[in-house]
Tab-separated table of C-alpha atoms and ligand atoms in Angstrom:
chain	number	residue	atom	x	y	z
A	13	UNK	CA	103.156	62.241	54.263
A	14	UNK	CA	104.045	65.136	56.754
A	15	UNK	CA	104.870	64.127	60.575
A	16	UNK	CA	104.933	65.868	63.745
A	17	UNK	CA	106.151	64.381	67.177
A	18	UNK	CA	104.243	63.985	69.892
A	19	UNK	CA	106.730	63.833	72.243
A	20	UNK	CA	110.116	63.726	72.126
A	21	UNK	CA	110.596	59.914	72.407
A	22	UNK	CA	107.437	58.582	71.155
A	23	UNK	CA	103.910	59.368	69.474
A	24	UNK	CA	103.717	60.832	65.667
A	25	UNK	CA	100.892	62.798	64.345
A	26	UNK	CA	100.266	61.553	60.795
A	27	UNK	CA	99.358	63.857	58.181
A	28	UNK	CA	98.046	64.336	54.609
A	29	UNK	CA	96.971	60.530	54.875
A	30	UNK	CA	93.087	59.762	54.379
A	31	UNK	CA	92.552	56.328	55.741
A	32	UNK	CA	89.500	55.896	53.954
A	33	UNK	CA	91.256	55.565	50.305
A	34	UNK	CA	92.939	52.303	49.422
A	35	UNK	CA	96.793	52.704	51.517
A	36	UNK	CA	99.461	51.884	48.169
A	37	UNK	CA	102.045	49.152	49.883
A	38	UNK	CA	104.512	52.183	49.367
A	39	UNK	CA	102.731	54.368	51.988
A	40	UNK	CA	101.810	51.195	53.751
A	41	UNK	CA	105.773	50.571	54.448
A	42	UNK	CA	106.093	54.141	55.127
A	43	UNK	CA	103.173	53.996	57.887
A	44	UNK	CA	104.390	51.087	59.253
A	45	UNK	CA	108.396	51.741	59.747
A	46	UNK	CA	106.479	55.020	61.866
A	47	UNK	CA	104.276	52.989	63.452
A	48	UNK	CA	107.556	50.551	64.867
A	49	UNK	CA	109.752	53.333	65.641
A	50	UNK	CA	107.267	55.798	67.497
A	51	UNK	CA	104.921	53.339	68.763
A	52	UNK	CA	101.950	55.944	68.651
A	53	UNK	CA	100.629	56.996	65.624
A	54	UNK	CA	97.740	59.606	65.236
A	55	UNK	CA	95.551	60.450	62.589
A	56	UNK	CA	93.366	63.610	62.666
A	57	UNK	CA	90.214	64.722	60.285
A	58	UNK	CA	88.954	61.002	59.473
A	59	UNK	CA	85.605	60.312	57.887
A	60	UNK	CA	85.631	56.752	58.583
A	61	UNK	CA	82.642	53.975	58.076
A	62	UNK	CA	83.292	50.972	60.635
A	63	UNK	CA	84.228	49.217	57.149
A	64	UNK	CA	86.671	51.470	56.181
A	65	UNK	CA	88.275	51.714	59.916
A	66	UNK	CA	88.307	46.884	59.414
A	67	UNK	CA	89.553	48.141	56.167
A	68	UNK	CA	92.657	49.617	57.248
A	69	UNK	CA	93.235	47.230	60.579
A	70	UNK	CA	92.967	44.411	58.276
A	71	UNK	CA	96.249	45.657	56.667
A	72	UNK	CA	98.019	45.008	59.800
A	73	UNK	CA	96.454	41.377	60.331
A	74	UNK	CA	93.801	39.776	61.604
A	75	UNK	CA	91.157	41.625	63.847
A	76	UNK	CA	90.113	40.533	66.861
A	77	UNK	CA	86.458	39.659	67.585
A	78	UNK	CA	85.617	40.488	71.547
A	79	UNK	CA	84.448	38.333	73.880
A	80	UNK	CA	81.921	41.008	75.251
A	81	UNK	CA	79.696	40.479	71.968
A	82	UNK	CA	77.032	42.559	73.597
A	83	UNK	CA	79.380	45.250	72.739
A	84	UNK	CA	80.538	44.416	68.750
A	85	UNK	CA	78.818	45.982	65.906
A	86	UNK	CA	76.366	43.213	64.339
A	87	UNK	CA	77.498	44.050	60.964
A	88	UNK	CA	81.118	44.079	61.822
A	89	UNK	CA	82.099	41.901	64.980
A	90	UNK	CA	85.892	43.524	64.393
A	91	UNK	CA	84.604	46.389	66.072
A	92	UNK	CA	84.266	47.037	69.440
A	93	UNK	CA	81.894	50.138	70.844
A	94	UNK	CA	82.738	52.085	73.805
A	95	UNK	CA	80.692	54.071	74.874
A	96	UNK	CA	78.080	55.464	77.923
A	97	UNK	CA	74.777	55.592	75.122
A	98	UNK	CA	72.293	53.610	76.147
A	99	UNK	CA	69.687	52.580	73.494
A	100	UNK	CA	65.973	50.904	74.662
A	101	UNK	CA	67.700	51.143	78.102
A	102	UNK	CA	70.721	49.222	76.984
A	103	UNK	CA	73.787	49.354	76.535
A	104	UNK	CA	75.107	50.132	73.056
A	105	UNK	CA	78.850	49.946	74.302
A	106	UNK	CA	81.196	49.259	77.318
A	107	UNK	CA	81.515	51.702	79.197
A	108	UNK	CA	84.499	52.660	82.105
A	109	UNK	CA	86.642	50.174	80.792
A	110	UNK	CA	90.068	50.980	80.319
A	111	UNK	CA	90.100	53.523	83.560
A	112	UNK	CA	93.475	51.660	84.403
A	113	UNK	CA	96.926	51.349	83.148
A	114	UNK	CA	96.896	48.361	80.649
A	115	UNK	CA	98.300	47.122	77.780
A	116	UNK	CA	95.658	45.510	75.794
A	117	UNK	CA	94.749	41.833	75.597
A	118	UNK	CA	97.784	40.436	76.773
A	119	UNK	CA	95.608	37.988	78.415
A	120	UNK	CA	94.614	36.621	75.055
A	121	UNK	CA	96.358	33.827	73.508
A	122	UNK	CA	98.434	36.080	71.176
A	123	UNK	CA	97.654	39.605	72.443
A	124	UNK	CA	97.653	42.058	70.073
A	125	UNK	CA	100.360	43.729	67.568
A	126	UNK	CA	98.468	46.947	68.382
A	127	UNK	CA	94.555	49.131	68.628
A	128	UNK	CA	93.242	51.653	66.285
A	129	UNK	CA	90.728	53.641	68.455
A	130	UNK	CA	88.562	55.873	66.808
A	131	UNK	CA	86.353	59.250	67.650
A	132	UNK	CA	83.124	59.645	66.884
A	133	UNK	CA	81.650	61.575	69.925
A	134	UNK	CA	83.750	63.179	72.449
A	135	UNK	CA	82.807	65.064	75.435
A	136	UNK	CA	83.544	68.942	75.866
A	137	UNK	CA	85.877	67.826	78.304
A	138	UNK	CA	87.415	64.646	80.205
A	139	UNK	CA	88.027	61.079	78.619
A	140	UNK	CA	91.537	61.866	77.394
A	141	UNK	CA	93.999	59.340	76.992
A	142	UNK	CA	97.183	59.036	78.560
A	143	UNK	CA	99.641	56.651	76.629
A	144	UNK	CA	103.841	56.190	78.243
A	145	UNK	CA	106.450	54.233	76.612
A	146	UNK	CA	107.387	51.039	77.614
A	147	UNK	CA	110.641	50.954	76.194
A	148	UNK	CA	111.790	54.588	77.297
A	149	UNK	CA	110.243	53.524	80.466
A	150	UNK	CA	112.657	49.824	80.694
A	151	UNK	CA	115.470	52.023	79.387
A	152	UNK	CA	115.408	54.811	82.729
A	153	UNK	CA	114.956	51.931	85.344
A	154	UNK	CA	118.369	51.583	87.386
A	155	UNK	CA	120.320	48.935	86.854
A	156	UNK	CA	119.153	47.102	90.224
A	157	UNK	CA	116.066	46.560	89.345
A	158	UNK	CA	117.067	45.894	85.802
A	159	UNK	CA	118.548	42.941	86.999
A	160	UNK	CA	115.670	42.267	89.836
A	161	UNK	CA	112.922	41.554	86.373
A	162	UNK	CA	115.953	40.311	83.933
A	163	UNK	CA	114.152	37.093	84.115
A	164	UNK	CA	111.034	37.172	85.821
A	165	UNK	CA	107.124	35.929	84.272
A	166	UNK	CA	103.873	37.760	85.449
A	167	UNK	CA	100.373	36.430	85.140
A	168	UNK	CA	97.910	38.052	83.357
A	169	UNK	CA	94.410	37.323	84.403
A	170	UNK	CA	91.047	38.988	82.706
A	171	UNK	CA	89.432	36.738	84.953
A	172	UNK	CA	91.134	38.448	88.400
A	173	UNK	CA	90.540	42.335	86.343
A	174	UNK	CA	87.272	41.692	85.816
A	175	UNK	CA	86.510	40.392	88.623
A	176	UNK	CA	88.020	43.399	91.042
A	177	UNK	CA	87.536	46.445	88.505
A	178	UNK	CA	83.949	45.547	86.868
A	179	UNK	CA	81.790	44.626	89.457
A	180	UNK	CA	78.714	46.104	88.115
A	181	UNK	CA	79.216	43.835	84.958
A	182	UNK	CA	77.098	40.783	84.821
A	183	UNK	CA	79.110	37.460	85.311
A	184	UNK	CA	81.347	36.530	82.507
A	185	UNK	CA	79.832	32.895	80.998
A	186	UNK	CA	81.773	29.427	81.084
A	187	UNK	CA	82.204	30.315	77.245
A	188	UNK	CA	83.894	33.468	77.638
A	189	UNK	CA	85.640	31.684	80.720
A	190	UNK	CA	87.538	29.471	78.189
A	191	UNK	CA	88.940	31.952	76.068
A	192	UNK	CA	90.662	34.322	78.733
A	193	UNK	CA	92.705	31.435	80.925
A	194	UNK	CA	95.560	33.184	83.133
A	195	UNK	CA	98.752	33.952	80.574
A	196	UNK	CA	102.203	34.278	81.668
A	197	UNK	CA	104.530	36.781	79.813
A	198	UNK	CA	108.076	38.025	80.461
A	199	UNK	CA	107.804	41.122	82.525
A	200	UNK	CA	111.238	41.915	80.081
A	201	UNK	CA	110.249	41.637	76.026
A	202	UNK	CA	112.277	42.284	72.814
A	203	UNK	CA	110.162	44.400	70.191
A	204	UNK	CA	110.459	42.236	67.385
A	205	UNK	CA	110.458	45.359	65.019
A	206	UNK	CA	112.926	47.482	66.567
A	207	UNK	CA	114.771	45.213	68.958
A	208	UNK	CA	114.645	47.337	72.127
A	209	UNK	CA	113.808	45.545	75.818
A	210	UNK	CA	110.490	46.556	76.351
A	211	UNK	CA	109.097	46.933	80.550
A	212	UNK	CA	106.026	44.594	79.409
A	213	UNK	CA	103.951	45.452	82.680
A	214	UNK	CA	100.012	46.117	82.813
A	215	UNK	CA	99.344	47.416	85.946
A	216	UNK	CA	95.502	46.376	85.214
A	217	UNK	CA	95.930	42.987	84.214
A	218	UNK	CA	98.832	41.142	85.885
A	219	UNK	CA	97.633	38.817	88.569
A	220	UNK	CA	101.213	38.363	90.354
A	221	UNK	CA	104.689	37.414	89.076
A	222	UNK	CA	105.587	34.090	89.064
A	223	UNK	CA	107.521	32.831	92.235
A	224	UNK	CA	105.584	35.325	94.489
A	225	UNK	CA	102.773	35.864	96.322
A	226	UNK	CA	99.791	38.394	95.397
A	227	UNK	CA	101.240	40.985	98.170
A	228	UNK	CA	104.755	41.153	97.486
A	229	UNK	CA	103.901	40.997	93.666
A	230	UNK	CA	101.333	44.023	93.920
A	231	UNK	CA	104.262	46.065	95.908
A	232	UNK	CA	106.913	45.261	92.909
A	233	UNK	CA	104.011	46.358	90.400
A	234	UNK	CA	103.851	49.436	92.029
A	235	UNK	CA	107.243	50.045	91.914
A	236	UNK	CA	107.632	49.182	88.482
A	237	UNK	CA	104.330	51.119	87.536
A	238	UNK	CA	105.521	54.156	89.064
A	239	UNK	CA	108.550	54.329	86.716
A	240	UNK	CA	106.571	53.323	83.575
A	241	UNK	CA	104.032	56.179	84.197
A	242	UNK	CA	106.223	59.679	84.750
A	243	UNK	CA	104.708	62.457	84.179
A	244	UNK	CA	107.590	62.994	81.716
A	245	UNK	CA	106.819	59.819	79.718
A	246	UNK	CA	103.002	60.483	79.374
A	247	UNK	CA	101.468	61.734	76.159
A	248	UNK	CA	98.347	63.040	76.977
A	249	UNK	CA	95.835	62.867	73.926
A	250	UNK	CA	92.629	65.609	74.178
A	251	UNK	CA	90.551	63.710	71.739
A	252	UNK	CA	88.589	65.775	68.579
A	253	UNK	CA	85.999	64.086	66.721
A	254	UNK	CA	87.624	61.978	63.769
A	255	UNK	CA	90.695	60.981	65.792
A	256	UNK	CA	91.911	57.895	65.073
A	257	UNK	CA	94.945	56.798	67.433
A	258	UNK	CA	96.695	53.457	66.670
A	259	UNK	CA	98.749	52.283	69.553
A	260	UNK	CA	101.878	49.441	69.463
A	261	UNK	CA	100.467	46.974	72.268
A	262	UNK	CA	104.578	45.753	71.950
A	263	UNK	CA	105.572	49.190	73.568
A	264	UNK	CA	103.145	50.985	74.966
A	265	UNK	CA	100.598	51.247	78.254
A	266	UNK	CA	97.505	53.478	78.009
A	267	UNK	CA	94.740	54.941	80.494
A	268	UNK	CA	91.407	56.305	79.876
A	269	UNK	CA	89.970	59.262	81.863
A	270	UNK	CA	87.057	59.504	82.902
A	271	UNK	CA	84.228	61.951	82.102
A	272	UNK	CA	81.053	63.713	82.915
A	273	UNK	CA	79.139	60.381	81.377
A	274	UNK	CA	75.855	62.018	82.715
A	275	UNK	CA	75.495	65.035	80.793
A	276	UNK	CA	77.507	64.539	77.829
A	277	UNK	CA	78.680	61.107	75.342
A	278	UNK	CA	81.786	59.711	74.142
A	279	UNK	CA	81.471	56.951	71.290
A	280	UNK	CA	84.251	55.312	70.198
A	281	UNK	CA	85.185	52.442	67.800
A	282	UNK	CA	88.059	50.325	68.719
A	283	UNK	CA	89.976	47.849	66.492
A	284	UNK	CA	92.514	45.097	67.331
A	285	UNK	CA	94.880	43.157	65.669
A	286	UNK	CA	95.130	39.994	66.444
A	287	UNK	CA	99.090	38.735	66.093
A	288	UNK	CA	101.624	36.663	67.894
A	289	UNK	CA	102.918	40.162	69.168
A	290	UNK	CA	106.442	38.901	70.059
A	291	UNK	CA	106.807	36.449	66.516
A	292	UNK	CA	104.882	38.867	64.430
A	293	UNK	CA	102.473	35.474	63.187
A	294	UNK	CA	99.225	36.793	62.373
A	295	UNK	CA	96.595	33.698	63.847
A	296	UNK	CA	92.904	33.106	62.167
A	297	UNK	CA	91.839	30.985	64.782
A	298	UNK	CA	91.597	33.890	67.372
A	299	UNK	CA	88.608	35.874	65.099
A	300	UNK	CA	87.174	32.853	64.495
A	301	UNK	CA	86.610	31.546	68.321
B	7	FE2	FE1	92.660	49.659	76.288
């Protein structure tokens, strides 16, 4: 397996690995020690079936089922479509989601260890991703405000997101309701792997921080999302068809441009794993619900 650096403190560009074959636990460990040490791993040239891309998520635990089922594939809930297609005037995907900085599903009951996103269509230009580092990003804050978050919670709410950011969307349903209460996390994390303090913020989804109000919580958000997205943390990623990007939810915070969505289509397929992110204790239940 050849590597190339994506930056100089994170992202990895995998190569000579075909993630449609059966991964030997040998280049397994090797994949994963990368994965835990550069938080961003990318794979170009893929020929992947959506059972080949559960195939290789399923390595790293279970896979998340979404809540938005209107946007799974029927023969494989595990993946989730985004996309602007429509077919029979409907929506095959979602669509302008992600079009904020977020981690993802840390409003879930166990987040996620991390997201394999995959290319399939990709416009001639726009709908890049920009990922940063969340534990370069806690490392460069000063020392004042080091100690400001040392100990501080944050609520993150895919009811208060959805809400402000996807108005168009219909109304989620008392089902979908239950599964996404508010969750409070440590705005300050250990990465289990790799043991590095992690700035665990999600500009997106967090609600407020615990012991403040919405205002003076969006004002420290700011602050704190201004150091976690430099321009001189950000790895850009200009997408090419058979792309697939797998992203540590532990350490990382990623943003999806947008695109011309009227003239041209993006389709991707996006996997999840489904794992206690700070214990490392892949859960069943959460596919299953
Ligand atoms: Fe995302």
């Amino acid at each position: 397996m050849k590597t190339r650096n994506l930056t100089d403190h994170f992202g990895l560009e995998v190569q000579g690995v075909d993630l449609a074959a059966p991964i030997s636990d040998d280049q397994f460990a090797e994949i994963a020690t990368a994965f835990d040490t550069r938080s961003l791993l990318l794979f170009r040239g893929q020929i992947l079936t959506p059972a080949q891309q559960v195939a290789f998520g399923e390595r790293w635990g279970v896979l998340e089922h979404h809540l938005l089922t209107q946007f799974t594939l029927p023969a494989h809930p595990e993946v989730f479509v985004l996309t602007n297609k429509n077919e029979d005037g409907k929506p095959v995907g979602a669509h302008k989601t992600g079009w904020h900085w977020h981690i993802d599903n840390t409003y879930m009951p166990r987040a996620s260890l991390g997201s394999q996103l995959y290319a399939r269509e990709i416009p001639p230009e726009g709908g890049d991703t920009l990922f940063t580092s969340l534990t370069t990003a806690y490392d460069r804050l000063p020392d004042d405000l080091k100690a400001r978050i040392e100990n501080l919670e944050a609520v993150h709410s895919y009811k208060y997101v959805y809400a402000n950011k996807y108005p168009d969307r219909p109304p989620l349903t008392a089902e979908q309701l239950a599964r996404v209460p508010d969750r409070v996390h440590p705005v300050v994390r250990v990465h289990p792997a790799t043991g590095r303090k992690v700035l665990y913020v999600s500009e997106q989804i967090i609600k407020q921080f615990v012991g403040m109000s919405v205002e003076e919580s969006q004002t420290l958000l700011d602050e704190l999302n201004a150091y976690a997205t430099r321009d001189d943390l950000i790895y850009r990623h200009r997408w090419r068809v058979g792309d697939l990007m797998f992203w540590d939810n532990r350490a990382t915070m990623h943003f999806a441009q947008p695109y011309d969505d009227v003239n041209h289509v993006r389709l991707m397929h996006a996997t999840r794993v489904v794992t206690d992110v700070f214990t490392g204790e892949a859960v069943a239940d959460e596919a299953a619900a």
